């Protein structure tokens, strides 16, 4: 072994982006044991903390006598070799400090007395409990699998790589789905070689699991987006189910990474194969897979789509939201129906009929949603703050209100009024977990005739028995949200809603909708190519990179001033260097106030890969939040 005397260490503390790596002297007694990727104890400022060794060298960049020494090695190794490169890629791609990336990547460190307890066992042999059918296509390369693919397909791919004695990572969007999949996978493989990583496992269990994965004792790793950072020593395949699900994006804290994009990078670093599954893949993913990816499309067979034109249909009180044709379907149905509407509550907003006053949440500055039952209440869909609906308008004292936009509760009221004998339930984001489990069980046991649901149903219910019809309401709203991704989200909503039945009724003002006609004809590729043409024309992803810079301050004027100054600096750099970058803002977001802070956004649209982008981002203050490829521009 070479006689390295110095180590580059990333301390596990909050640090600015300009301070990431520190040199430490290796004590003589540790020279033979020291390795890249180890967790070490180091003196930092006035106390001892943990750090990660990322490089060993024979010389240091500063005077040797000023260097502090590493105190001790806390772990033989905590990172796999490829993860060192991954740390730098994450820091560069998401514009975060190395210290923040490392702290986000590794599991929480247990108490000090833990470190000498762990004993790595030898890897167990291959054990497959049940016979698994072989996948009917080549699984030796990166593959996009989309459409109505068999539910057993991920198991078949896992089995193929397990037979090679390689590790497999299986990512799922939510913890409740992970629990269900683990029960299925344990029918085929020994539970001792399966590791589960979600945000709910304990600190110590997480750390033990981390080490077992690193030493290849765990072969099959199943989890939510957090599992992407596990330290694989022999990764054969990464499977991402529902790759289009927004849960793979960490949007609420730094680093705001997308697990799908991180998986693509890890696949490249480890030479493992990537399998992306989706009923309706994202446009960005579809575009990326046009090159260097296999594509496997499973058509929808036996689906009948009917468009119901409601443009000129008369509205007769109290039946305002359900068309005559939909009522026919509900009345003639001998079995069960699912009614899909992607909005909770009774009404989207409440306003005064006289002066137009709109009730808004004081914390978020957004309109309250109206809930008619169990008691009249206004509720913020962002922070859940509630307000009793006043008898009079606080502005003009008028006693008449107007309720706009129907939600699940309003639709339920209308259907129940017309069909009082039908067993009906609502399943949406407001449904408590205990009640949700009861509804799912009752629906599977056919105790519920009509289920009214939002898109939360996609991760909650897998129906094994035939459903008479799926009825989709308010598709026009989905297609016309002011986001460049609105048509994509509407497309995905319709396709995923269609999974539950062969008869799909779509109530709309636009019966010539191109997206729906493509679904009905099983011509998914036509819609994707059309959407890509539009995005290319307007320079939207995947033909650009979007960065949302979020300024926040308890004083709105200060937030606006800070954003204006940074926007000005960025525009000056772009002009001077003649960069292909568009700047939008400062602009107010949809939710102006978040956690008592006013927010202001700057949106950057980067049209070409640019090495000078880091220079631009250095003008952004440390206090700002940086969201690369945000889920929403609003």
Coordinates of C-alpha atoms in Angstrom, one line a residue, residues 171-514:
X171 CA -37.8 1.9 -6.2
X172 CA -41.5 2.6 -5.5
X173 CA -43.1 6.0 -5.0
X174 CA -44.7 5.7 -1.6
X175 CA -44.2 3.8 1.7
X176 CA -47.6 2.1 1.6
X177 CA -46.8 0.7 -1.9
X178 CA -43.4 -0.6 -0.6
X179 CA -45.1 -2.5 2.2
X180 CA -47.5 -4.2 -0.3
X181 CA -44.6 -5.1 -2.8
X182 CA -42.4 -6.5 0.0
X183 CA -45.2 -9.0 0.9
X184 CA -45.4 -10.1 -2.7
X185 CA -41.6 -10.4 -3.2
X186 CA -41.2 -12.3 0.1
X187 CA -43.3 -15.1 -1.5
X188 CA -40.5 -15.6 -4.0
X189 CA -37.2 -14.8 -2.2
X190 CA -35.9 -15.2 1.3
X191 CA -36.7 -12.3 3.6
X192 CA -33.2 -12.4 5.0
X193 CA -31.8 -11.1 1.6
X194 CA -34.4 -8.4 1.2
X195 CA -33.7 -4.9 2.6
X196 CA -36.4 -2.2 2.9
X197 CA -35.4 1.5 3.0
X198 CA -38.1 4.2 3.6
X199 CA -38.3 7.3 5.7
X200 CA -40.0 5.4 8.6
X201 CA -37.2 3.0 9.6
X202 CA -35.2 3.7 12.8
X203 CA -31.7 5.3 12.8
X204 CA -29.9 2.2 14.0
X205 CA -31.8 -0.2 11.7
X206 CA -31.1 2.1 8.8
X207 CA -27.4 2.1 9.5
X208 CA -27.2 -1.7 10.0
X209 CA -29.0 -2.1 6.7
X210 CA -26.6 0.3 5.0
X211 CA -23.6 -1.8 6.1
X212 CA -25.3 -5.1 5.0
X213 CA -25.9 -3.6 1.5
X214 CA -22.3 -2.4 1.3
X215 CA -21.0 -5.9 2.1
X216 CA -23.5 -7.5 -0.3
X217 CA -25.3 -9.4 2.5
X218 CA -28.6 -7.8 1.2
X219 CA -29.3 -8.6 -2.4
X220 CA -32.7 -7.1 -3.1
X221 CA -33.3 -3.5 -1.9
X222 CA -36.8 -2.2 -2.0
X223 CA -37.7 1.4 -1.0
X224 CA -38.8 4.9 -1.7
X225 CA -36.6 7.6 -3.2
X226 CA -34.3 7.5 -0.2
X227 CA -33.1 4.0 -1.2
X228 CA -31.3 5.4 -4.3
X229 CA -28.4 6.4 -2.0
X230 CA -27.8 2.9 -0.7
X231 CA -24.1 1.8 -1.1
X232 CA -24.2 -1.1 -3.6
X233 CA -21.1 -3.2 -4.1
X234 CA -22.4 -5.3 -7.0
X235 CA -25.4 -3.6 -8.5
X236 CA -26.9 -5.4 -11.5
X237 CA -30.2 -3.6 -12.1
X238 CA -32.3 -0.6 -10.9
X239 CA -36.1 -0.9 -11.3
X240 CA -38.2 2.2 -10.9
X241 CA -42.0 1.6 -10.9
X242 CA -44.3 4.5 -11.9
X243 CA -41.2 6.5 -12.9
X244 CA -43.5 9.4 -13.7
X245 CA -44.7 9.7 -10.1
X246 CA -43.9 13.1 -8.5
X247 CA -43.0 11.4 -5.2
X248 CA -39.6 10.6 -6.7
X249 CA -38.8 14.4 -6.6
X250 CA -37.7 15.8 -3.2
X251 CA -39.3 19.2 -3.5
X252 CA -39.6 20.3 0.2
X253 CA -35.9 20.4 1.3
X254 CA -32.4 20.5 -0.1
X255 CA -31.0 18.9 -2.1
X256 CA -34.1 18.9 -4.3
X257 CA -33.1 15.8 -6.3
X258 CA -35.1 13.6 -8.6
X259 CA -34.5 9.9 -7.8
X260 CA -35.0 9.0 -11.4
X261 CA -32.3 11.3 -12.6
X262 CA -30.0 10.1 -9.8
X263 CA -30.7 6.5 -10.9
X264 CA -29.7 7.3 -14.4
X265 CA -26.3 8.6 -13.1
X266 CA -25.8 5.6 -10.8
X267 CA -26.6 3.2 -13.7
X268 CA -23.8 5.0 -15.6
X269 CA -21.3 4.9 -12.8
X270 CA -21.9 1.2 -11.8
X271 CA -22.6 -0.1 -15.4
X272 CA -25.9 -1.6 -14.1
X273 CA -29.1 -1.8 -16.2
X274 CA -32.0 0.6 -15.6
X275 CA -35.6 -0.5 -16.0
X276 CA -38.2 2.3 -16.0
X277 CA -41.8 1.2 -15.6
X278 CA -44.8 3.4 -16.2
X279 CA -48.4 3.2 -17.4
X280 CA -47.8 6.7 -18.9
X281 CA -44.1 7.7 -18.8
X282 CA -43.1 11.4 -18.4
X283 CA -42.3 13.2 -21.6
X284 CA -38.7 13.8 -20.4
X285 CA -38.2 10.1 -19.8
X286 CA -39.7 9.1 -23.2
X287 CA -37.3 11.6 -24.9
X288 CA -34.3 10.2 -23.1
X289 CA -35.1 6.7 -24.0
X290 CA -35.3 7.4 -27.8
X291 CA -31.5 6.9 -27.7
X292 CA -29.5 4.1 -26.0
X293 CA -32.6 2.6 -24.5
X294 CA -34.8 -0.4 -25.4
X295 CA -38.5 0.3 -25.4
X296 CA -41.2 -2.2 -24.6
X297 CA -44.8 -1.1 -25.1
X298 CA -47.8 -3.2 -23.9
X299 CA -51.0 -2.0 -25.7
X300 CA -54.3 -1.6 -23.9
X301 CA -56.7 -4.3 -25.2
X302 CA -60.5 -4.2 -25.0
X303 CA -60.7 -0.6 -23.8
X304 CA -63.7 1.4 -25.0
X305 CA -63.5 5.2 -24.7
X306 CA -66.6 7.4 -25.0
X307 CA -66.4 11.2 -25.1
X308 CA -69.5 12.9 -23.6
X309 CA -69.9 16.5 -25.0
X310 CA -71.2 18.7 -22.2
X311 CA -70.9 22.1 -24.0
X312 CA -74.6 22.5 -24.7
X313 CA -76.1 20.3 -22.0
X314 CA -78.7 22.1 -19.9
X315 CA -77.9 22.3 -16.1
X316 CA -81.0 21.6 -14.0
X317 CA -80.7 22.2 -10.2
X318 CA -79.6 20.3 -8.2
X319 CA -77.9 18.2 -11.0
X320 CA -75.2 20.5 -12.3
X321 CA -72.1 18.4 -12.7
X322 CA -73.1 15.0 -14.0
X323 CA -74.3 14.7 -17.6
X324 CA -77.3 12.8 -18.7
X325 CA -75.1 10.2 -20.4
X326 CA -73.1 9.6 -17.2
X327 CA -76.4 9.3 -15.3
X328 CA -77.5 6.6 -17.7
X329 CA -74.3 4.7 -17.1
X330 CA -74.7 4.9 -13.3
X331 CA -78.4 3.9 -13.5
X332 CA -77.8 0.9 -15.8
X333 CA -74.7 -0.4 -14.0
X334 CA -75.2 -3.7 -12.4
X335 CA -71.8 -3.7 -10.8
X336 CA -69.4 -1.0 -9.5
X337 CA -68.3 2.3 -11.0
X338 CA -65.4 4.7 -10.2
X339 CA -66.0 8.4 -10.7
X340 CA -62.7 10.3 -11.0
X341 CA -62.3 14.0 -10.3
X342 CA -59.0 15.5 -9.4
X343 CA -60.2 18.0 -6.7
X344 CA -61.0 17.5 -3.0
X345 CA -63.8 19.2 -1.0
X346 CA -67.1 20.6 -2.1
X347 CA -66.0 23.7 -4.0
X348 CA -62.7 25.2 -5.2
X349 CA -63.4 28.7 -3.7
X350 CA -66.1 30.8 -2.2
X351 CA -66.8 34.4 -3.2
X352 CA -69.4 37.0 -2.3
X353 CA -72.1 37.4 -4.9
X354 CA -72.3 41.1 -4.3
X355 CA -68.7 42.5 -4.1
X356 CA -66.7 39.5 -5.3
X357 CA -64.7 39.1 -2.1
X358 CA -62.8 35.8 -2.0
X359 CA -62.0 34.1 1.3
X360 CA -58.2 33.5 1.4
X361 CA -55.9 31.7 3.8
X362 CA -54.0 34.4 5.8
X363 CA -50.9 32.1 6.0
X364 CA -50.7 31.2 2.3
X365 CA -52.7 34.0 0.6
X366 CA -54.5 31.3 -1.4
X367 CA -58.3 30.8 -1.8
X368 CA -59.9 28.6 0.8
X369 CA -61.6 25.4 -0.5
X370 CA -65.2 25.0 0.7
X371 CA -66.3 21.8 2.6
X372 CA -70.1 21.5 3.0
X373 CA -70.0 18.4 5.3
X374 CA -69.8 17.4 8.1
X375 CA -70.1 21.1 8.8
X376 CA -69.7 24.2 6.7
X377 CA -66.0 25.1 6.8
X378 CA -63.3 26.7 4.7
X379 CA -60.0 24.8 4.5
X380 CA -56.6 25.7 3.0
X381 CA -55.4 23.0 0.7
X382 CA -51.8 24.0 1.4
X383 CA -51.5 24.4 5.2
X384 CA -54.9 22.8 6.3
X385 CA -55.8 26.0 8.2
X386 CA -59.6 26.1 8.7
X387 CA -62.2 28.9 9.1
X388 CA -65.9 28.7 9.8
X389 CA -67.8 30.2 6.9
X390 CA -69.2 33.6 8.2
X391 CA -72.9 34.3 7.9
X392 CA -72.0 37.6 6.2
X393 CA -69.4 38.8 3.8
X394 CA -66.6 40.6 5.9
X395 CA -66.4 43.3 3.2
X396 CA -70.0 44.3 2.4
X397 CA -72.1 42.2 4.8
X398 CA -74.0 40.5 2.0
X399 CA -75.4 37.1 3.0
X400 CA -75.2 35.4 -0.4
X401 CA -72.2 33.4 -1.5
X402 CA -71.2 31.9 -4.8
X403 CA -69.4 28.5 -4.8
X404 CA -67.2 27.8 -7.8
X405 CA -65.6 24.5 -9.0
X406 CA -66.9 21.1 -7.8
X407 CA -64.8 18.7 -5.8
X408 CA -65.3 15.1 -4.6
X409 CA -67.8 16.1 -1.9
X410 CA -70.0 18.1 -4.2
X411 CA -70.0 15.3 -6.8
X412 CA -70.9 12.8 -4.0
X413 CA -73.8 15.0 -2.9
X414 CA -75.2 15.2 -6.4
X415 CA -75.0 11.5 -7.1
X416 CA -76.3 10.5 -3.7
X417 CA -79.3 12.9 -4.2
X418 CA -80.2 11.2 -7.4
X419 CA -79.4 7.6 -6.2
X420 CA -80.1 7.6 -2.5
X421 CA -80.0 3.8 -2.3
X422 CA -76.5 3.4 -3.8
X423 CA -73.6 2.7 -1.4
X424 CA -71.2 5.5 -2.1
X425 CA -67.8 6.5 -0.7
X426 CA -65.1 9.2 -1.2
X427 CA -61.4 8.4 -1.4
X428 CA -59.2 11.4 -1.6
X429 CA -56.3 13.1 0.2
X430 CA -58.6 14.2 3.0
X431 CA -59.6 10.6 3.8
X432 CA -58.1 9.5 7.2
X433 CA -55.8 6.4 7.0
X434 CA -58.1 4.2 9.1
X435 CA -61.2 5.2 7.0
X436 CA -59.1 4.7 3.8
X437 CA -58.4 1.1 4.7
X438 CA -62.0 0.4 5.4
X439 CA -63.1 1.9 2.0
X440 CA -60.5 -0.1 0.1
X441 CA -61.6 -3.3 1.8
X442 CA -65.3 -2.6 1.2
X443 CA -64.7 -1.7 -2.4
X444 CA -62.8 -5.0 -3.0
X445 CA -65.6 -6.9 -1.3
X446 CA -68.1 -5.1 -3.6
X447 CA -69.9 -3.4 -0.7
X448 CA -69.5 0.0 -2.4
X449 CA -71.5 0.7 -5.6
X450 CA -69.9 4.0 -6.5
X451 CA -66.4 5.2 -5.5
X452 CA -65.6 8.9 -6.0
X453 CA -61.9 9.4 -6.1
X454 CA -58.9 11.7 -6.9
X455 CA -55.6 10.5 -8.2
X456 CA -54.6 9.3 -4.7
X457 CA -56.5 6.1 -5.7
X458 CA -53.7 5.1 -8.1
X459 CA -51.4 4.2 -5.2
X460 CA -54.2 2.9 -3.0
X461 CA -56.3 0.4 -4.9
X462 CA -55.4 -2.5 -7.2
X463 CA -58.7 -3.9 -8.4
X464 CA -58.6 -7.6 -9.3
X465 CA -62.4 -7.9 -10.3
X466 CA -64.1 -6.3 -13.2
X467 CA -65.5 -2.7 -12.8
X468 CA -68.4 -1.6 -15.0
X469 CA -67.1 1.8 -15.9
X470 CA -64.7 4.6 -15.0
X471 CA -66.1 8.0 -15.4
X472 CA -63.7 10.9 -15.6
X473 CA -65.0 14.4 -14.9
X474 CA -63.4 17.8 -15.4
X475 CA -60.7 16.8 -17.8
X476 CA -60.8 20.2 -19.4
X477 CA -59.4 21.8 -16.2
X478 CA -56.5 19.3 -16.2
X479 CA -55.6 20.2 -19.8
X480 CA -55.7 23.9 -19.1
X481 CA -53.7 24.4 -15.9
X482 CA -51.1 27.2 -16.7
X483 CA -48.1 24.8 -16.7
X484 CA -46.1 23.4 -19.6
X485 CA -46.7 20.0 -18.1
X486 CA -50.5 20.3 -17.9
X487 CA -51.2 18.1 -21.0
X488 CA -48.8 15.5 -19.8
X489 CA -50.4 15.3 -16.3
X490 CA -53.9 15.1 -17.9
X491 CA -52.7 12.4 -20.2
X492 CA -51.3 10.4 -17.2
X493 CA -54.4 11.0 -15.2
X494 CA -56.7 9.6 -17.9
X495 CA -54.4 6.6 -18.6
X496 CA -54.1 5.6 -15.0
X497 CA -57.8 6.1 -14.4
X498 CA -58.5 3.8 -17.3
X499 CA -56.6 0.9 -15.6
X500 CA -59.7 0.0 -13.5
X501 CA -62.3 -0.8 -16.3
X502 CA -62.7 -1.5 -20.0
X503 CA -65.4 1.1 -20.4
X504 CA -64.2 4.7 -19.8
X505 CA -66.5 7.7 -20.0
X506 CA -64.9 11.1 -20.4
X507 CA -67.0 14.1 -19.7
X508 CA -65.6 17.1 -21.6
X509 CA -66.1 20.3 -23.5
X510 CA -63.6 19.2 -26.2
X511 CA -64.6 15.9 -27.8
X512 CA -61.8 16.3 -30.4
X513 CA -59.0 16.0 -27.8
X514 CA -55.9 14.6 -29.5

